[in-house]
Amino acid sequence: MTQSSKPRTLDELRAALRQFAADRDWDQFHSPKNLAMALTVEAAELLELFQWMSEADSTTLPPDRKAKAQEEIADVFLYLIRLADKLDIDLGAAAAEKIALNAARYPADRVRGSSKKYTEY
Amino acid sequence: MTQSSKPRTLDELRAALRQFAADRDWDQFHSPKNLAMALTVEAAELLELFQWMSEADSTTLPPDRKAKAQEEIADVFLYLIRLADKLDIDLGAAAAEKIALNAARYPADRVRGSSKKYTEY
Amino acid sequence: MTQSSKPRTLDELRAALRQFAADRDWDQFHSPKNLAMALTVEAAELLELFQWMSEADSTTLPPDRKAKAQEEIADVFLYLIRLADKLDIDLGAAAAEKIALNAARYPADRVRGSSKKYTEY
Amino acid sequence: MTQSSKPRTLDELRAALRQFAADRDWDQFHSPKNLAMALTVEAAELLELFQWMSEADSTTLPPDRKAKAQEEIADVFLYLIRLADKLDIDLGAAAAEKIALNAARYPADRVRGSSKKYTEY
């Protein structure tokens, strides 16, 4: 497979993951319950990279850490695409809707520079 | 904003989230360490939907649960895009690379129908 | 129930939680798989309290935040006790063993003041 | 150290962990924010053991899996004790209070055998 033929868009990635599971007969393990578990596990593996690191250090990772972060980020992404597919949810549309919802919920001129969102709930 | 103008691709979503944070001066909160925490928190909120549900039930969610799942999936996705952006990681390329790596690691003809991947580590 | 009659030790808490589940016929939901999910969900709810907070601020919580932290910490603890009970694991003994293992793994005179443990893996 | 001298109670474990951190000068890494991250990471490592396993299988772990579960449970417990100590929270009292609160919230005669708690929120 040439570099240029690699799946890159959400649609291509979803199709590639469907094929991947079908080729291995792994659909049987991919209940939404299990995929949500796997997604959380991968998110925590990503979190682990940062757990004893200062916020400042987390902004400039050395190459080996960045490579590790990239792999964990990819794992989260793959399970997220797979879970959305299994639940028949359009990932791109869901994200677009949530951005619109957040924009209405947090008007820029009212929350600018404030961490209010983050401290009140 | 018309429906058709909503961001949908990875590039469009990344740009929209950059603008969203800039408009609110929220970049100051978005260290990779904090974003990894937020990502994990959202993944766990998604997990919560399934925690007392059987695997079978998780495959056919009632509409209100599906809507909730969609929102949590969007939250995970948005933080993932934001974190990748902050770390200068190309999300689509990272996913494509990981699929290729997984394909090499789990050849279809050797692991078909087996949960070996899942039980050995 | 008087204050002094409240369960406090690991043994008392385990017994109280067994009774609690039996009284409600909730054992049917308490598979180790489900309890591990619930435990992670509660840990993430605890994590959420700190996600946009600086490390320094996290050391001196205002009263309402401390009360919230206490409740989430209790939730994690209750599910942990319940899960250990279901797996027939002695929580106190397991902790003691792990401390001894860690002491052997990280000799004080070799790792003092170093975050090596935290950056190598 | 003889078996009988190992710390077992919550008070003994808290004291042992304080000493452990002091001996290694690791207090500097143990902000509540960081400890909450470490706790969540360990909870997810525990979760990982169950992610592709059926609920039924999770109730009867083979010995190697049980040993692994015991170690991860201990890790969660140690970070929980440490975090509670850093926040000046009495773990046993917090658990007792939460059990009393849950008992009031879910009266046995009203919720018996029902998963209502788990599906409404």
XYZ file of C-alpha atoms in Angstrom:
484
model
C 0.000 0.000 0.000
C 1.446 3.330 -1.006
C 1.382 6.205 1.390
C -1.138 8.059 -0.725
C -3.581 5.155 -0.641
C -3.825 5.160 3.136
C -7.236 5.977 4.545
C -7.311 9.503 5.933
C -10.842 10.882 5.995
C -13.435 9.843 8.543
C -15.319 7.875 5.904
C -12.191 6.096 4.719
C -11.070 5.288 8.252
C -14.496 3.913 9.174
C -14.497 1.706 6.087
C -10.958 0.493 6.766
C -11.850 -0.461 10.347
C -14.975 -2.310 9.225
C -12.878 -4.303 6.809
C -10.223 -4.907 9.434
C -12.745 -6.389 11.877
C -14.517 -8.395 9.169
C -11.235 -9.907 7.937
C -10.524 -11.125 11.476
C -14.078 -12.002 12.503
C -13.706 -9.623 15.435
C -17.151 -8.071 15.196
C -18.258 -10.498 17.875
C -16.082 -8.680 20.430
C -17.129 -5.212 19.346
C -20.289 -4.562 21.339
C -20.691 -0.855 22.146
C -20.235 -1.746 25.819
C -16.857 -3.353 25.136
C -15.755 -0.650 22.716
C -16.559 2.040 25.284
C -14.365 0.157 27.748
C -11.515 -0.111 25.237
C -11.844 3.578 24.406
C -11.562 4.554 28.070
C -8.598 2.250 28.585
C -6.760 3.876 25.672
C -7.642 7.375 26.904
C -6.109 6.478 30.263
C -2.955 5.163 28.574
C -2.666 8.562 26.952
C -3.316 10.227 30.315
C -0.546 8.165 31.886
C 2.043 9.938 29.738
C 1.205 13.210 31.446
C 0.481 12.122 35.007
C 3.694 13.248 36.695
C 4.546 15.930 34.165
C 3.995 19.639 34.751
C 1.530 21.420 32.476
C 4.422 23.432 31.037
C 6.435 20.318 30.215
C 3.399 18.725 28.593
C 3.447 21.410 25.903
C 6.893 20.442 24.619
C 7.257 16.666 24.552
C 10.592 15.067 23.667
C 10.416 12.997 20.444
C 9.997 9.592 22.111
C 7.130 10.873 24.241
C 5.508 12.552 21.291
C 5.692 9.317 19.298
C 4.085 7.471 22.214
C 1.381 10.136 22.512
C 0.685 9.851 18.795
C 0.171 6.111 19.056
C -2.172 6.414 22.030
C -4.106 9.214 20.344
C -4.503 6.978 17.300
C -5.788 4.133 19.490
C -8.420 6.387 21.051
C -9.422 7.643 17.622
C -9.751 4.153 16.102
C -11.998 2.922 18.914
C -14.036 6.120 18.730
C -14.621 5.673 14.995
C -15.519 2.020 15.530
C -17.932 2.764 18.375
C -19.649 5.554 16.443
C -20.013 3.201 13.470
C -21.540 0.463 15.631
C -24.042 2.941 17.070
C -24.768 4.360 13.607
C -23.581 7.803 14.631
C -21.990 10.179 12.095
C -18.847 11.322 13.856
C -18.284 14.459 11.772
C -21.892 15.594 12.076
C -21.945 14.861 15.816
C -18.824 16.987 16.304
C -20.231 19.841 14.220
C -23.466 19.797 16.209
C -21.619 19.842 19.518
C -19.479 22.797 18.458
C -22.643 24.715 17.564
C -24.182 23.762 20.912
C -21.073 24.848 22.825
C -20.986 28.161 20.916
C -24.546 28.889 22.055
C -23.797 27.749 25.591
C -20.606 29.783 26.001
C -20.976 33.095 24.129
C -17.504 34.491 23.522
C -18.278 37.969 24.825
C -19.561 36.598 28.101
C -16.925 33.996 28.961
C -13.791 35.466 27.375
C -10.689 34.754 29.428
C -12.727 33.235 32.196
C -12.489 29.742 33.513
C -16.035 30.008 34.780
C -17.115 27.175 32.549
C -14.578 25.083 34.310
C -15.362 25.902 37.905
C -19.135 26.094 37.990
C -21.327 23.082 37.510
C -24.893 29.141 9.951
C -26.502 26.861 7.400
C -26.225 23.130 7.851
C -23.976 22.816 4.844
C -21.488 25.314 6.248
C -20.834 23.280 9.361
C -17.299 21.934 9.741
C -17.186 18.209 9.015
C -13.727 17.134 7.975
C -10.835 16.722 10.392
C -9.181 19.871 9.024
C -12.353 21.896 9.302
C -13.060 20.674 12.826
C -9.520 21.447 13.968
C -9.780 24.965 12.547
C -13.194 25.509 14.150
C -11.908 24.439 17.562
C -8.870 26.699 17.273
C -11.143 29.620 16.530
C -13.491 28.630 19.350
C -10.684 28.673 21.916
C -9.157 31.878 20.516
C -12.491 33.694 20.652
C -12.783 32.830 24.331
C -9.112 33.131 25.285
C -9.258 29.552 26.520
C -5.913 28.465 25.133
C -4.441 29.137 28.557
C -6.397 26.160 29.966
C -5.565 23.819 27.092
C -2.242 22.318 28.089
C -1.864 18.763 26.756
C -1.920 17.532 30.359
C -5.295 19.170 30.993
C -6.714 18.126 27.631
C -5.727 14.510 28.279
C -7.610 14.718 31.578
C -10.682 16.205 29.912
C -10.555 13.534 27.217
C -10.484 10.754 29.799
C -13.316 12.343 31.775
C -15.492 12.456 28.646
C -14.591 8.872 27.733
C -15.733 7.801 31.197
C -19.004 9.711 30.806
C -19.563 7.690 27.667
C -18.622 4.512 29.533
C -21.149 5.339 32.236
C -24.000 4.895 29.761
C -23.090 1.243 29.375
C -21.956 0.289 32.858
C -25.020 -1.650 34.017
C -26.192 -2.616 30.557
C -25.697 -6.043 29.014
C -23.552 -6.264 25.894
C -26.623 -7.284 23.917
C -28.630 -4.279 25.106
C -25.739 -1.982 24.255
C -26.143 -2.831 20.567
C -29.680 -1.433 20.375
C -29.941 1.783 22.359
C -33.291 3.518 22.814
C -33.370 7.007 21.179
C -32.681 9.015 24.356
C -29.662 6.880 25.179
C -28.397 7.073 21.625
C -28.679 10.875 21.701
C -26.740 10.935 24.954
C -24.098 8.593 23.513
C -23.787 10.829 20.463
C -23.136 13.875 22.617
C -20.496 12.116 24.721
C -18.838 10.711 21.609
C -18.693 14.234 20.201
C -17.105 15.502 23.426
C -14.401 12.846 23.259
C -13.791 13.638 19.598
C -13.514 17.398 20.149
C -10.946 17.030 22.924
C -9.048 14.482 20.860
C -8.836 16.859 17.898
C -7.789 19.697 20.194
C -5.117 17.622 21.941
C -3.692 16.340 18.653
C -3.571 19.920 17.379
C -1.752 21.134 20.489
C 0.817 18.348 20.118
C 1.146 19.028 16.369
C -0.035 15.518 15.530
C -1.949 14.819 12.302
C -4.935 12.809 13.508
C -5.795 11.253 10.145
C -2.210 10.249 9.421
C -1.757 8.871 12.947
C -4.866 6.714 12.542
C -3.775 5.453 9.127
C -0.350 4.537 10.484
C -1.852 2.676 13.429
C -4.180 0.684 11.191
C -1.185 -0.363 9.089
C 0.722 -1.298 12.234
C -2.203 -3.331 13.578
C -2.583 -5.105 10.241
C 1.051 -6.218 10.426
C 0.713 -7.192 14.079
C -2.483 -9.219 13.673
C -2.417 -11.000 10.282
C -5.978 -11.962 9.392
C -5.180 -15.569 8.533
C -3.528 -16.123 11.892
C -5.961 -14.457 14.291
C -9.296 -14.937 12.525
C -12.149 -15.526 14.947
C -9.778 -15.671 17.874
C -9.756 -13.412 20.859
C -6.102 -14.202 21.399
C -5.189 -10.589 20.921
C -7.471 -9.847 23.783
C -6.317 -12.419 26.259
C -2.562 -12.444 25.830
C -0.414 -9.530 26.828
C -27.859 4.467 63.581
C -25.538 6.279 65.962
C -22.294 7.664 64.627
C -20.311 5.142 66.606
C -22.180 2.242 65.054
C -21.196 3.199 61.523
C -18.961 0.754 59.696
C -15.378 2.039 59.502
C -12.913 -0.791 59.087
C -12.386 -2.642 55.829
C -14.141 -5.704 57.226
C -17.105 -3.691 58.466
C -17.420 -1.786 55.197
C -17.298 -4.991 53.147
C -20.012 -6.524 55.308
C -22.164 -3.393 55.093
C -21.924 -3.340 51.297
C -22.807 -7.028 51.048
C -25.892 -6.386 53.124
C -26.737 -3.297 51.100
C -26.689 -5.234 47.824
C -28.530 -8.216 49.297
C -31.302 -6.001 50.689
C -31.866 -4.573 47.208
C -31.213 -7.730 45.184
C -28.512 -5.851 43.297
C -25.986 -8.653 43.237
C -27.210 -9.478 39.752
C -25.700 -6.221 38.449
C -22.418 -6.599 40.296
C -20.291 -8.683 37.956
C -16.591 -7.823 38.278
C -16.723 -6.484 34.718
C -19.505 -4.041 35.611
C -17.955 -3.089 38.944
C -14.637 -2.316 37.245
C -16.542 -0.031 34.866
C -18.325 1.716 37.734
C -15.039 2.123 39.590
C -13.413 3.787 36.581
C -16.409 6.049 36.051
C -16.207 7.242 39.662
C -12.439 7.741 39.426
C -13.018 9.957 36.390
C -15.677 11.959 38.240
C -13.044 12.608 40.872
C -10.544 13.506 38.148
C -13.012 15.982 36.679
C -12.760 18.143 39.802
C -9.107 18.777 39.053
C -9.047 18.938 35.267
C -8.734 22.705 34.796
C -7.147 23.384 38.157
C -3.430 24.037 38.656
C -1.486 21.548 40.752
C -0.952 24.266 43.369
C -4.679 25.030 43.599
C -5.457 21.326 43.916
C -3.630 21.242 47.248
C -5.979 23.732 48.911
C -9.560 23.060 47.878
C -12.364 25.394 48.950
C -14.915 23.665 51.236
C -17.518 22.900 48.534
C -14.894 21.316 46.318
C -13.465 19.334 49.199
C -16.933 18.021 50.058
C -17.413 16.996 46.425
C -13.990 15.322 46.379
C -14.848 13.455 49.563
C -18.032 12.085 48.035
C -16.286 10.952 44.854
C -13.456 9.400 46.853
C -16.049 7.488 48.860
C -17.713 6.259 45.659
C -14.403 4.941 44.338
C -13.703 3.272 47.671
C -17.106 1.582 47.900
C -16.836 0.089 44.421
C -13.264 -0.985 45.132
C -14.319 -2.810 48.313
C -17.223 -4.416 46.463
C -15.084 -5.525 43.533
C -12.387 -6.977 45.794
C -15.092 -8.859 47.718
C -16.577 -10.283 44.519
C -13.143 -11.476 43.402
C -12.382 -12.852 46.864
C -9.401 -10.543 47.269
C -8.357 -9.262 50.717
C -7.977 -5.534 50.161
C -5.782 -4.860 53.192
C -3.449 -7.753 52.448
C -3.249 -6.822 48.763
C -2.247 -3.262 49.691
C 0.356 -4.462 52.187
C 1.861 -6.799 49.595
C 2.021 -4.069 46.988
C 3.745 -1.659 49.368
C 6.381 -4.327 50.076
C 6.799 -4.931 46.339
C 7.158 -1.210 45.632
C 9.710 -0.854 48.434
C 11.830 -3.551 46.812
C 11.362 -2.065 43.358
C 12.231 1.509 44.339
C 14.946 1.448 47.034
C 14.905 4.804 48.823
C 18.630 5.422 48.510
C 18.559 4.910 44.777
C 15.475 6.876 43.749
C 15.381 9.646 46.361
C 14.124 12.926 44.948
C 14.053 11.540 41.455
C 11.067 11.251 39.206
C 12.818 8.464 37.334
C 10.092 6.043 38.235
C 7.739 8.390 36.545
C 9.569 9.027 33.331
C 10.983 5.637 32.437
C 8.810 2.779 31.357
C 9.450 -7.522 58.005
C 7.327 -10.380 59.248
C 3.920 -10.991 57.729
C 2.203 -9.987 60.935
C 3.951 -6.622 61.000
C 2.587 -5.592 57.624
C 0.250 -2.615 57.637
C -3.358 -3.711 57.160
C -5.744 -1.169 58.580
C -6.556 2.116 56.867
C -4.568 4.023 59.499
C -1.561 1.755 59.158
C -1.641 1.879 55.367
C -1.889 5.673 55.350
C 1.090 5.923 57.695
C 3.114 3.445 55.631
C 2.477 5.409 52.436
C 3.428 8.691 54.080
C 6.701 7.134 55.171
C 7.227 5.625 51.743
C 6.896 8.998 50.019
C 8.978 10.807 52.647
C 11.806 8.269 52.348
C 11.959 8.920 48.608
C 11.190 12.639 48.635
C 8.249 11.959 46.346
C 5.813 14.301 48.051
C 6.707 16.883 45.429
C 4.977 14.753 42.767
C 1.914 14.011 44.868
C -0.376 16.952 44.240
C -4.044 15.954 44.442
C -4.332 16.706 40.718
C -1.544 14.259 39.884
C -2.778 11.633 42.335
C -6.270 11.781 40.832
C -4.692 11.158 37.426
C -2.671 8.213 38.731
C -5.766 6.789 40.415
C -7.738 6.934 37.167
C -4.878 5.389 35.211
C -4.743 2.455 37.639
C -8.529 2.042 37.561
C -8.328 1.805 33.773
C -5.560 -0.803 33.990
C -7.927 -2.831 36.128
C -10.714 -2.221 33.630
C -8.495 -3.461 30.818
C -8.494 -6.943 32.317
C -12.220 -7.196 31.738
C -12.687 -5.335 28.479
C -13.146 -8.269 26.111
C -14.403 -10.690 28.739
C -18.057 -11.616 29.200
C -19.702 -10.681 32.479
C -20.034 -14.372 33.291
C -16.338 -15.042 32.690
C -15.410 -12.065 34.845
C -16.880 -13.799 37.887
C -14.451 -16.719 37.697
C -10.975 -15.496 36.825
C -8.161 -17.965 36.184
C -5.319 -17.644 38.758
C -3.011 -15.476 36.623
C -5.794 -13.036 35.890
C -6.840 -12.947 39.513
C -3.272 -12.181 40.565
C -3.132 -9.375 38.017
C -6.493 -8.023 39.219
C -5.244 -8.105 42.806
C -2.197 -6.039 41.907
C -4.228 -3.441 40.016
C -6.789 -3.272 42.832
C -3.940 -2.645 45.261
C -2.589 0.148 43.045
C -5.975 1.862 42.974
C -6.282 1.486 46.736
C -2.822 2.907 47.466
C -3.405 6.012 45.358
C -6.845 6.431 46.907
C -5.417 6.324 50.442
C -2.666 8.747 49.438
C -5.078 11.189 47.787
C -7.476 11.128 50.741
C -4.541 11.778 53.071
C -3.334 14.731 50.982
C -6.846 16.234 51.046
C -7.189 15.530 54.768
C -10.183 13.253 54.186
C -10.901 10.321 56.511
C -11.434 7.437 54.101
C -13.335 5.189 56.536
C -15.631 7.976 57.687
C -16.251 9.140 54.110
C -17.249 5.603 53.101
C -19.548 5.210 56.104
C -21.244 8.507 55.337
C -21.756 7.582 51.705
C -23.298 4.228 52.610
C -25.747 6.030 54.902
C -26.543 8.509 52.128
C -27.088 5.730 49.592
C -29.342 3.873 52.028
C -31.542 6.951 52.317
C -31.485 7.520 48.571
C -32.347 3.958 47.596
C -34.772 2.494 50.170
C -34.649 -1.287 49.896
C -38.406 -1.773 49.724
C -38.729 0.628 46.826
C -35.802 -0.410 44.605
C -35.520 -4.138 45.334
C -34.534 -6.159 42.283
C -34.823 -3.127 40.066
C -32.094 -1.602 37.991
C -33.962 1.695 38.042
C -31.083 3.344 39.808
C -28.969 2.338 36.905
C -31.140 3.454 34.039
C -32.636 6.721 35.250
C -30.565 9.814 35.797
